Tab-separated table of C-alpha atoms in Angstrom:
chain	number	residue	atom	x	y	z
A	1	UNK	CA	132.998	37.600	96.188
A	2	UNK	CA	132.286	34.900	94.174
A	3	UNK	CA	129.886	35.768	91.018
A	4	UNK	CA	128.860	33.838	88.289
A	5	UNK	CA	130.811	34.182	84.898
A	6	UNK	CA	127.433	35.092	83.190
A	7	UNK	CA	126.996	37.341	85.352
A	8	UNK	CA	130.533	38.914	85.439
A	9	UNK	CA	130.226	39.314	81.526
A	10	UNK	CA	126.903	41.044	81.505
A	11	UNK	CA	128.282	43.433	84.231
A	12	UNK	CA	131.621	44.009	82.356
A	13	UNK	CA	129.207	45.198	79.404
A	14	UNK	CA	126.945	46.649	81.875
A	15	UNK	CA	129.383	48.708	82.786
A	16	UNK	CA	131.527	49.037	79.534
């Protein structure tokens, strides 16, 4: 699953 790193940063503080 390949995921942009924007994204993966605004889902690692979605998810804090």
């Amino acid at each position: 699953m390949h995921v942009h790193r924007s994204s993966i940063q605004f889902l690692s503080e979605f998810f804090r």
